Short mmCIF file of C-alpha atoms in Angstrom, two decimals:
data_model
loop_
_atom_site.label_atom_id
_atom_site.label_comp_id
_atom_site.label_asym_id
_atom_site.label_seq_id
_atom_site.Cartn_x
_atom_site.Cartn_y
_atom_site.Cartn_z
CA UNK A 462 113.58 -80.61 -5.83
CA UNK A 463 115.64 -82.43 -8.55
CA UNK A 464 119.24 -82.29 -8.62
CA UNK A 465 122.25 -83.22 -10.04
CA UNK A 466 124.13 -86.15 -7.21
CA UNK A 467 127.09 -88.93 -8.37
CA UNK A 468 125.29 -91.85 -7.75
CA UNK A 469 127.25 -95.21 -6.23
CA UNK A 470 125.03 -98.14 -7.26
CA UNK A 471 127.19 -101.12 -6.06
CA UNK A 472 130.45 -101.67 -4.96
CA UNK A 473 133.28 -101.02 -6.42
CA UNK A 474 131.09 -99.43 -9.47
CA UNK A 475 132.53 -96.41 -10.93
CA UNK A 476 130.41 -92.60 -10.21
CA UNK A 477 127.56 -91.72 -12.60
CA UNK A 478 125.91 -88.60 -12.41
CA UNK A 479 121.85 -88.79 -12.44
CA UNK A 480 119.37 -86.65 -11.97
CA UNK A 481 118.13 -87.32 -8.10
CA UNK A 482 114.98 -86.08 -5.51
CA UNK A 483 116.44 -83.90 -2.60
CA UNK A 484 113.50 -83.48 -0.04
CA UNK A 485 113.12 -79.91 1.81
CA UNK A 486 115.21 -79.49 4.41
CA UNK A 487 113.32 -80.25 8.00
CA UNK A 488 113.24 -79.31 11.68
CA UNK A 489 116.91 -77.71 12.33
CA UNK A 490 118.28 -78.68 8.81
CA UNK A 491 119.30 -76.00 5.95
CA UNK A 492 119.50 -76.74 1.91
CA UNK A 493 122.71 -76.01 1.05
CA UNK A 494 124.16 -75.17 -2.97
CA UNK A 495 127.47 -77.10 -3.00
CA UNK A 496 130.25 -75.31 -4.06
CA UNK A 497 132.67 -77.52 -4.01
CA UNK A 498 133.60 -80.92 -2.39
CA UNK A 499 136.28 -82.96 -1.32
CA UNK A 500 137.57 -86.46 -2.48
CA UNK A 501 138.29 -88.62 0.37
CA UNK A 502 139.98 -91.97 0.89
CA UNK A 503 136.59 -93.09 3.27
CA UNK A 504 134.47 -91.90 0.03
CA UNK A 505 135.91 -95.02 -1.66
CA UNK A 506 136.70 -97.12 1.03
CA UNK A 507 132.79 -96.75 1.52
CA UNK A 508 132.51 -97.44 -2.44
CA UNK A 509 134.46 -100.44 -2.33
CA UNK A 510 132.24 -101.78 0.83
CA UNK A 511 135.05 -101.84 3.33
CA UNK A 512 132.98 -99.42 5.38
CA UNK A 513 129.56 -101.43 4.64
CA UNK A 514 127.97 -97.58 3.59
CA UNK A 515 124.38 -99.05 2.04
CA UNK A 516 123.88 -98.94 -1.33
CA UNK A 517 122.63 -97.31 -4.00
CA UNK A 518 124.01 -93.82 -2.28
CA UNK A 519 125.57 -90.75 -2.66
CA UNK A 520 129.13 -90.41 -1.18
CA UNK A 521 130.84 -87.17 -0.12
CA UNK A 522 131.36 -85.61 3.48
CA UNK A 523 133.45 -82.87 2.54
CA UNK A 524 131.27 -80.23 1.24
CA UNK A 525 130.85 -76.52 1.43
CA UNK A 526 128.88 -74.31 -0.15
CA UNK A 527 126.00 -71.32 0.28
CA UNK A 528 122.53 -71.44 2.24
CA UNK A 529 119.54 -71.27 -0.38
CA UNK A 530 116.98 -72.27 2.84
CA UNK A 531 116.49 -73.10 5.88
CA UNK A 532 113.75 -75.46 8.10
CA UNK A 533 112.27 -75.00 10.96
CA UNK A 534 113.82 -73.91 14.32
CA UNK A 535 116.89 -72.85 12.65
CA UNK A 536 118.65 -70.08 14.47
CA UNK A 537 122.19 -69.77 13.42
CA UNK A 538 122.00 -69.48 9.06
CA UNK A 539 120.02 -67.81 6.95
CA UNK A 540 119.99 -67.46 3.12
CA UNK A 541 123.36 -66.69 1.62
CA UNK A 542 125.34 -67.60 4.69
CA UNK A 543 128.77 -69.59 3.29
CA UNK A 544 129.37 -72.82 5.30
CA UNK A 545 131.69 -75.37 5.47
CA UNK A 546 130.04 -78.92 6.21
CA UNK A 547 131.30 -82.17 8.35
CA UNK A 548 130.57 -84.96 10.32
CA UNK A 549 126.56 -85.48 11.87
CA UNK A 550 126.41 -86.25 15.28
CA UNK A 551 123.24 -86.88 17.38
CA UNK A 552 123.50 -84.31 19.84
CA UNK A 553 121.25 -85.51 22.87
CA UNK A 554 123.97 -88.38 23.71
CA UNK A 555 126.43 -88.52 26.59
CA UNK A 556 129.47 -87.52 24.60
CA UNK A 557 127.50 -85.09 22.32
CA UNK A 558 126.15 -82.86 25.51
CA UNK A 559 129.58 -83.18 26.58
CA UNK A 560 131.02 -81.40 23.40
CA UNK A 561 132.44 -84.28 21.67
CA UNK A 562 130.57 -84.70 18.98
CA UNK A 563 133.40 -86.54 17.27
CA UNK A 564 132.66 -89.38 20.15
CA UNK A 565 128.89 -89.60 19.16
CA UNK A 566 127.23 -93.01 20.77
CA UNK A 567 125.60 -93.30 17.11
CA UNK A 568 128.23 -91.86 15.04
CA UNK A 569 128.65 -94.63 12.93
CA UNK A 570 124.81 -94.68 12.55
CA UNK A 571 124.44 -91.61 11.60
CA UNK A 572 127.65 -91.38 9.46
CA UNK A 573 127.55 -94.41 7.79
CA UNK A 574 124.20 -96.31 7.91
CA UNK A 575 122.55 -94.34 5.00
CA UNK A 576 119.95 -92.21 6.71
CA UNK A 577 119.81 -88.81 8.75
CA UNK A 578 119.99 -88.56 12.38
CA UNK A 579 116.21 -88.86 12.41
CA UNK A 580 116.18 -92.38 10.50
CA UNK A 581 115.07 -90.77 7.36
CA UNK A 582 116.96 -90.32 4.28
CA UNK A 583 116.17 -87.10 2.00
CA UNK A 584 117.54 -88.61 -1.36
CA UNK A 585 115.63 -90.57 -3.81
CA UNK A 586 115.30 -91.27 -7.40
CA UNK A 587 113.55 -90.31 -9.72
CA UNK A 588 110.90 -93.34 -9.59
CA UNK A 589 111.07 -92.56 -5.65
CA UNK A 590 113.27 -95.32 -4.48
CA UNK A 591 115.23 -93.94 -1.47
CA UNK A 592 119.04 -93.76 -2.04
CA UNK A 593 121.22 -93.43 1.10
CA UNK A 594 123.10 -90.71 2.71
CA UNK A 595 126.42 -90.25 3.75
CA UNK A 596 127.99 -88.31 6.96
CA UNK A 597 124.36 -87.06 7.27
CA UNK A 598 124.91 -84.52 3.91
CA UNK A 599 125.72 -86.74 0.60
CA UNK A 600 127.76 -83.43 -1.17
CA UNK A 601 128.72 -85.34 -4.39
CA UNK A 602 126.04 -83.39 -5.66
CA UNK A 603 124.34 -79.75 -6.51
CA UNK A 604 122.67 -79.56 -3.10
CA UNK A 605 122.39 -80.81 0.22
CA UNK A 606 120.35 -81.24 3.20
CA UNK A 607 122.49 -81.09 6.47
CA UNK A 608 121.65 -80.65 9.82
CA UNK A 609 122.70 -76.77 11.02
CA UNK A 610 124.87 -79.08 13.64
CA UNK A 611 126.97 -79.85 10.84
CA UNK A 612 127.59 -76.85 9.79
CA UNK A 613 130.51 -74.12 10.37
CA UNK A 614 130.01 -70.37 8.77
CA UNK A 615 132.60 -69.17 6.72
CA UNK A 616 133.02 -65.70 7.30
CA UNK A 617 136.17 -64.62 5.60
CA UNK A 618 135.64 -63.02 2.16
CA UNK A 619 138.97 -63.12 0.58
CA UNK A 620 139.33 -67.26 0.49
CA UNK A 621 138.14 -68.97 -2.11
CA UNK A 622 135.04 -71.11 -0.61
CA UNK A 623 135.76 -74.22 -2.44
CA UNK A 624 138.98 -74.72 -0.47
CA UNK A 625 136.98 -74.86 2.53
CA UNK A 626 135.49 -78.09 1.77
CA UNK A 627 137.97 -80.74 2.51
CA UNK A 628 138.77 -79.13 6.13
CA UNK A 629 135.49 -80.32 7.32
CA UNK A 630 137.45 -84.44 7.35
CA UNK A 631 140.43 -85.29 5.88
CA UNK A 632 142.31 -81.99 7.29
CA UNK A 633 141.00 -81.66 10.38
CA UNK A 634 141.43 -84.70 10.94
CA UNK A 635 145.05 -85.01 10.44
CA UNK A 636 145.43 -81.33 12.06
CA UNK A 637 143.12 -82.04 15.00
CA UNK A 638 145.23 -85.29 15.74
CA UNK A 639 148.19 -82.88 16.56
CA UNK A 640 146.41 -80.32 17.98
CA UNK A 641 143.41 -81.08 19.87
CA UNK A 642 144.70 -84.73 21.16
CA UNK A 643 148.34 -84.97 21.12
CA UNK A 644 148.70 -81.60 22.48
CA UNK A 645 152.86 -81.90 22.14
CA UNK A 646 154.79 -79.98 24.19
CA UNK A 647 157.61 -77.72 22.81
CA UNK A 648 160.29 -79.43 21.59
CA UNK A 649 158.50 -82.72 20.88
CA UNK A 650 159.40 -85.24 18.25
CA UNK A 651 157.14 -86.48 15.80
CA UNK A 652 157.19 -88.90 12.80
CA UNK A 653 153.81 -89.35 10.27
CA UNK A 654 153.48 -92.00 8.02
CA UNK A 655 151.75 -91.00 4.63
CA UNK A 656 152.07 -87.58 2.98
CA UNK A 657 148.65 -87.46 1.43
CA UNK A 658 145.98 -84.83 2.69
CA UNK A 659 145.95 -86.16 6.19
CA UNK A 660 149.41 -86.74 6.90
CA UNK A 661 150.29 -83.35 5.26
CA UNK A 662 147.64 -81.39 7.57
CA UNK A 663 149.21 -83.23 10.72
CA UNK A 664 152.49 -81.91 9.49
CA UNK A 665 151.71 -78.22 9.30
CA UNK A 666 149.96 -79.00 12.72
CA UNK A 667 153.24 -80.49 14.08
CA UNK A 668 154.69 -76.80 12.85
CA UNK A 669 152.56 -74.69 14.62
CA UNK A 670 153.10 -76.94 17.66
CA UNK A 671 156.76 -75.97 17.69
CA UNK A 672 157.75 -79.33 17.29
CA UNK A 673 161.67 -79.74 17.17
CA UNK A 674 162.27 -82.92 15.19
CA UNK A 675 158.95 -83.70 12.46
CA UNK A 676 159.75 -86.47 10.42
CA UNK A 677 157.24 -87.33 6.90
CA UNK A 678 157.38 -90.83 5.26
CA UNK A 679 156.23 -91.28 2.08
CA UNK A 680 156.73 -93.01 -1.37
CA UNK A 681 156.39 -89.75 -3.26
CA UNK A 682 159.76 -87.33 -4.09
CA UNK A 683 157.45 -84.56 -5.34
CA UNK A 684 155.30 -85.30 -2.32
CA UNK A 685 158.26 -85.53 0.67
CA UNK A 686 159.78 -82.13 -1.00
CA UNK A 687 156.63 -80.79 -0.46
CA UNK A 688 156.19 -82.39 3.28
CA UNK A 689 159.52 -80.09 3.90
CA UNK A 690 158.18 -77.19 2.64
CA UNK A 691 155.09 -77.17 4.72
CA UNK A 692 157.07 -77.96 8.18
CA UNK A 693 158.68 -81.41 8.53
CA UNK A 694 162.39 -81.25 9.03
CA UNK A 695 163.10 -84.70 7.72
CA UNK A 696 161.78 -86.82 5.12
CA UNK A 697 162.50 -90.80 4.71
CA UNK A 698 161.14 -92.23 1.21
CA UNK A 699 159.96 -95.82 1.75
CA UNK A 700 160.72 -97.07 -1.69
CA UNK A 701 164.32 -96.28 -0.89
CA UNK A 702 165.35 -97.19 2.86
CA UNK A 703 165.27 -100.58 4.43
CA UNK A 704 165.02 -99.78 7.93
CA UNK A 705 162.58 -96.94 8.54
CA UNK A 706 162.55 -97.83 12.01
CA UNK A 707 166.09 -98.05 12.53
CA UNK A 708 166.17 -94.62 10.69
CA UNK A 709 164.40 -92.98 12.74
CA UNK A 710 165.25 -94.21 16.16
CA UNK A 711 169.23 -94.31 15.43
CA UNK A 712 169.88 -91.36 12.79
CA UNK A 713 167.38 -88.73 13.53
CA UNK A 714 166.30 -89.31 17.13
CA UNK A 715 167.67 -90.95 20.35
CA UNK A 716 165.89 -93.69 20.93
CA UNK A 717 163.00 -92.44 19.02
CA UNK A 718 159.71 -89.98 18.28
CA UNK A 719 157.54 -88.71 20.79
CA UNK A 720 154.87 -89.31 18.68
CA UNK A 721 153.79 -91.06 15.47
CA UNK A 722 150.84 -91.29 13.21
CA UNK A 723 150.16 -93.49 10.39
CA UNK A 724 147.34 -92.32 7.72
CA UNK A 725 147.99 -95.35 5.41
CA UNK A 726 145.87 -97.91 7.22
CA UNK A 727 148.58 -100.48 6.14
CA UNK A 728 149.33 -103.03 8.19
CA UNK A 729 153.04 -102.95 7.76
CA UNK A 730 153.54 -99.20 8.30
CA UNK A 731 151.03 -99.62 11.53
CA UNK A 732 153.46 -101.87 12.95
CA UNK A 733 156.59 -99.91 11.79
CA UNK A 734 154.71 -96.52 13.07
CA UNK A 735 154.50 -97.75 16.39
CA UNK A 736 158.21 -99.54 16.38
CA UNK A 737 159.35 -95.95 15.71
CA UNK A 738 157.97 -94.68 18.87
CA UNK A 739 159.80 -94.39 22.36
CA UNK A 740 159.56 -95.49 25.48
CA UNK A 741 156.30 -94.22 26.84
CA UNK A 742 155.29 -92.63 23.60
CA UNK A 743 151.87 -92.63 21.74
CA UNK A 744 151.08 -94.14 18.28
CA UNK A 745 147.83 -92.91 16.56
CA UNK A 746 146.21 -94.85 13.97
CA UNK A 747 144.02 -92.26 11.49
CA UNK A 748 143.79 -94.15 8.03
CA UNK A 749 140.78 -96.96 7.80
CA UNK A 750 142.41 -99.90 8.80
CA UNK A 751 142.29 -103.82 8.67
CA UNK A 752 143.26 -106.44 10.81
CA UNK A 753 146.69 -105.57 12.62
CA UNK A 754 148.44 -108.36 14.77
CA UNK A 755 150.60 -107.01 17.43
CA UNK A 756 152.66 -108.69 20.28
CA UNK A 757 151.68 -106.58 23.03
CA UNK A 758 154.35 -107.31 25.60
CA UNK A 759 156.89 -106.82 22.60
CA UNK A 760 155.39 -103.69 20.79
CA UNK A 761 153.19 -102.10 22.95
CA UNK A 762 152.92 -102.99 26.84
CA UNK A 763 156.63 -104.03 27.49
CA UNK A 764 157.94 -100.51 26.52
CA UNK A 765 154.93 -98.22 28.04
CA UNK A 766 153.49 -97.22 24.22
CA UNK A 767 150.07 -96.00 23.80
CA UNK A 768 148.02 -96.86 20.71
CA UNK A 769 145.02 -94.77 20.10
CA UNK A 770 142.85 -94.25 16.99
CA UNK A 771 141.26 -90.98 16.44
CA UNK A 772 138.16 -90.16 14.91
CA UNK A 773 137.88 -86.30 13.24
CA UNK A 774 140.86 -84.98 15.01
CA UNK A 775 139.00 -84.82 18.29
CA UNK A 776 137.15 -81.94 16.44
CA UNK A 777 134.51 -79.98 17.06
CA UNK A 778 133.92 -78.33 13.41
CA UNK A 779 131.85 -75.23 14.17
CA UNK A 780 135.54 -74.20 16.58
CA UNK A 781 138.28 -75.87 15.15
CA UNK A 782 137.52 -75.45 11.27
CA UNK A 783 137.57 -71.43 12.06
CA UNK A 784 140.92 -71.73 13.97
CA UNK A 785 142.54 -73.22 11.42
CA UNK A 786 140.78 -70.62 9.05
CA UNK A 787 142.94 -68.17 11.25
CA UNK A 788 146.30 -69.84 10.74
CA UNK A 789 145.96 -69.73 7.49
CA UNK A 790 144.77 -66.35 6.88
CA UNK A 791 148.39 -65.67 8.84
CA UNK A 792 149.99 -68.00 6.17
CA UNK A 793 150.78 -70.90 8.85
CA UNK A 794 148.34 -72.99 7.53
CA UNK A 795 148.83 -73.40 4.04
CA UNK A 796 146.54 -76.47 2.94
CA UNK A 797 145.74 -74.54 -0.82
CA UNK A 798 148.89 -76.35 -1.67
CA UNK A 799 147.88 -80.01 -1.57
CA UNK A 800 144.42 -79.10 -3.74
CA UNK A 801 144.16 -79.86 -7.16
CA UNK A 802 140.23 -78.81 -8.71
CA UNK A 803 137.99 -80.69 -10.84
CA UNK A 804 134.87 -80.79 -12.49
CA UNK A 805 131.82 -82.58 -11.16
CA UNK A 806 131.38 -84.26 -13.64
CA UNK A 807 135.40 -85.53 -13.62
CA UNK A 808 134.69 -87.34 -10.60
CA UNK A 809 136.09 -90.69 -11.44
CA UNK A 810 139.46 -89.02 -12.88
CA UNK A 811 139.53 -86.99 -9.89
CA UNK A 812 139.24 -90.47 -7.93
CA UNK A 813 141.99 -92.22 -10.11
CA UNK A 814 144.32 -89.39 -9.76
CA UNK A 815 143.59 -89.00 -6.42
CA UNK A 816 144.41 -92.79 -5.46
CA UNK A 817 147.21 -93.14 -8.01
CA UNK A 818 148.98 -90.07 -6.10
CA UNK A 819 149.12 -88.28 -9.06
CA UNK A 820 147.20 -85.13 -6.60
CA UNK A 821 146.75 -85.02 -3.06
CA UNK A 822 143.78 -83.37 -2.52
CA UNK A 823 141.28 -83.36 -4.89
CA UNK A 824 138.15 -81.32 -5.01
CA UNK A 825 135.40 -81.27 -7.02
CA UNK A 826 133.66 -78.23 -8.38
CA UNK A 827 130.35 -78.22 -8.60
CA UNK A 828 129.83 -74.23 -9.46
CA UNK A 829 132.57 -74.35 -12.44
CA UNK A 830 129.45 -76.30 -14.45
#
């Protein structure tokens, strides 16, 4: 069927909309009509080829939307079924039978080499030229093909099903950091580095953890009086103090956090994230990151840190997306307030704003055209 897709041709090239092929959907997969879809900092760092995505392709891993069909063997949707969308996973390998599909042994094949989990891409152009996918389901576009494994329903009726869209990475993955691996006890401490979309949903996970001390640093005033609102108790603004480190390990804690994340994938604030931990804490790494030099003994070893980089919040979509459905039907979860909507066809404003911090999540609408 033809559709409408944003297109990446090379790297660093801006989005163009084109009329595309999208083949039927095939053994377990379902032809979704996106609704909506996220705008994610791993969309462009795959644009700008520091995650080596092939090209031409078409981005987006945050989509949602309603079932129009579904292929063979597929048990769990049928037509008009609302679903969320995220991450593919093989599900015959170790981890996958193991429920951790989020530690799939050909994740980043899957994910990021262009094709489905089968090998096969269902994109093409026009003059049949195949164009790859992305996270298995390519949602800068009308429709998608997914595999049903990728797939959450959505059964509440009173949200708006576009907001769904960006839980299915960049929230869950910030909120699944908290929740499903830190697991911090009562009272914990807990410092994150970067008030966009992830550090924000880690945040409001810190919250419902009953954190006692949560600590948000960002560059942003409109941003860090936002962080407060949404659960952190402190806010340090980068642009404005020195020592962050000696901040938060002599003024607002005792030595120290429990716990710190950084979503920034700077260098710098990698190293000052993990300085700000305490003895024996645990530093997580979430944003896509470079080359980071560390003296072990010094930053890491010598004080009994851990440094651990997490991949989708240690999520498994089709449960954790619906929990944290449920916290914010109960209003503890409210991640409307970092989404700011565009057109499709403003994709590359939505991208500008998005990295120029003028919004912190943006989503694209495909059913406002």
């Amino acid at each position: 069927m033809k559709i409408k897709a944003a297109v990446t041709t090379k790297k660093d090239a801006p989005f163009e909309i084109r009329e595309v092929e999208l083949a039927e959907p095939k053994d377990h997969e379902i032809l979704v009509k996106i609704t909506a879809c996220g705008v994610c900092h791993t969309d462009d760092a795959a644009r700008v080829q520091m995650i080596p995505v092939p090209l031409p392709a078409v981005l987006g891993h945050e989509g949602c939307g309603v079932v129009e069909e579904v292929g063979p063997g597929v048990t769990d949707f049928k037509p008009g079924d609302k679903v969320g969308l995220s991450f593919g996973s093989c599900g015959h390998c170790r981890n996958c039978r193991n429920a951790k599909p989020y530690h799939c042994e050909n994740f980043n094949a899957i994910n990021f080499g262009g094709v489905q989990a089968d090998g096969t891409t269902r994109l093409s152009t026009l003059d049949g030229k195949p164009l790859a996918t992305f996270f298995g389901q390519s949602s800068f576009a009308t429709h998608a093909v997914v595999n049903e494994s990728s797939a959450v329903k959505v059964d509440y009726d009173d949200i708006d099903l576009a907001l769904v869209g960006p839980m299915g990475c960049g929230i869950q993955t910030g909120a699944g950091a908290v929740l499903n691996h830190l697991r911090p006890p009562f009272g914990s401490t807990i410092a994150v580095f970067g008030c966009g979309t992830v550090g924000m949903s880690a945040i409001m996970a810190a919250k419902i953890a009953n954190c006692d001390k949560i600590i948000a640093v960002g560059g942003n005033p409109d941003s860090l009086k936002l962080a407060m609102e949404l659960g952190a108790t402190h806010t340090i603004n980068r642009k404005e103090v020195t020592d962050i480190v000696g901040k938060i390990r002599n003024e607002i804690t005792d030595g120290g956090v429990d716990y710190a994340i950084d979503t920034s994938g700077v260098e710098d604030f990698v190293k000052k994230m993990l300085a700000s931990v305490n003895f024996g804490g645990t530093g997580v790494v979430l944003g896509a990151t470079g080359d980071v030099t560390l003296n072990i003994q010094e930053e890491l070893m010598g004080d009994a840190k851990s440094l651990v980089g997490i991949v989708e919040g240690d999520s498994v979509p089709k449960e954790f997306i619906p929990k944290l459905l449920n916290y914010h039907q109960k209003g503890l979860f409210p991640f409307e307030k970092l989404v700011k909507f565009y057109p499709f066809e403003k994709i590359n404003e939505a991208f500008a704003e998005s990295g120029s911090g003028k919004c912190i999540k943006a989503v694209l609408r495909m059913d406002a055209e």
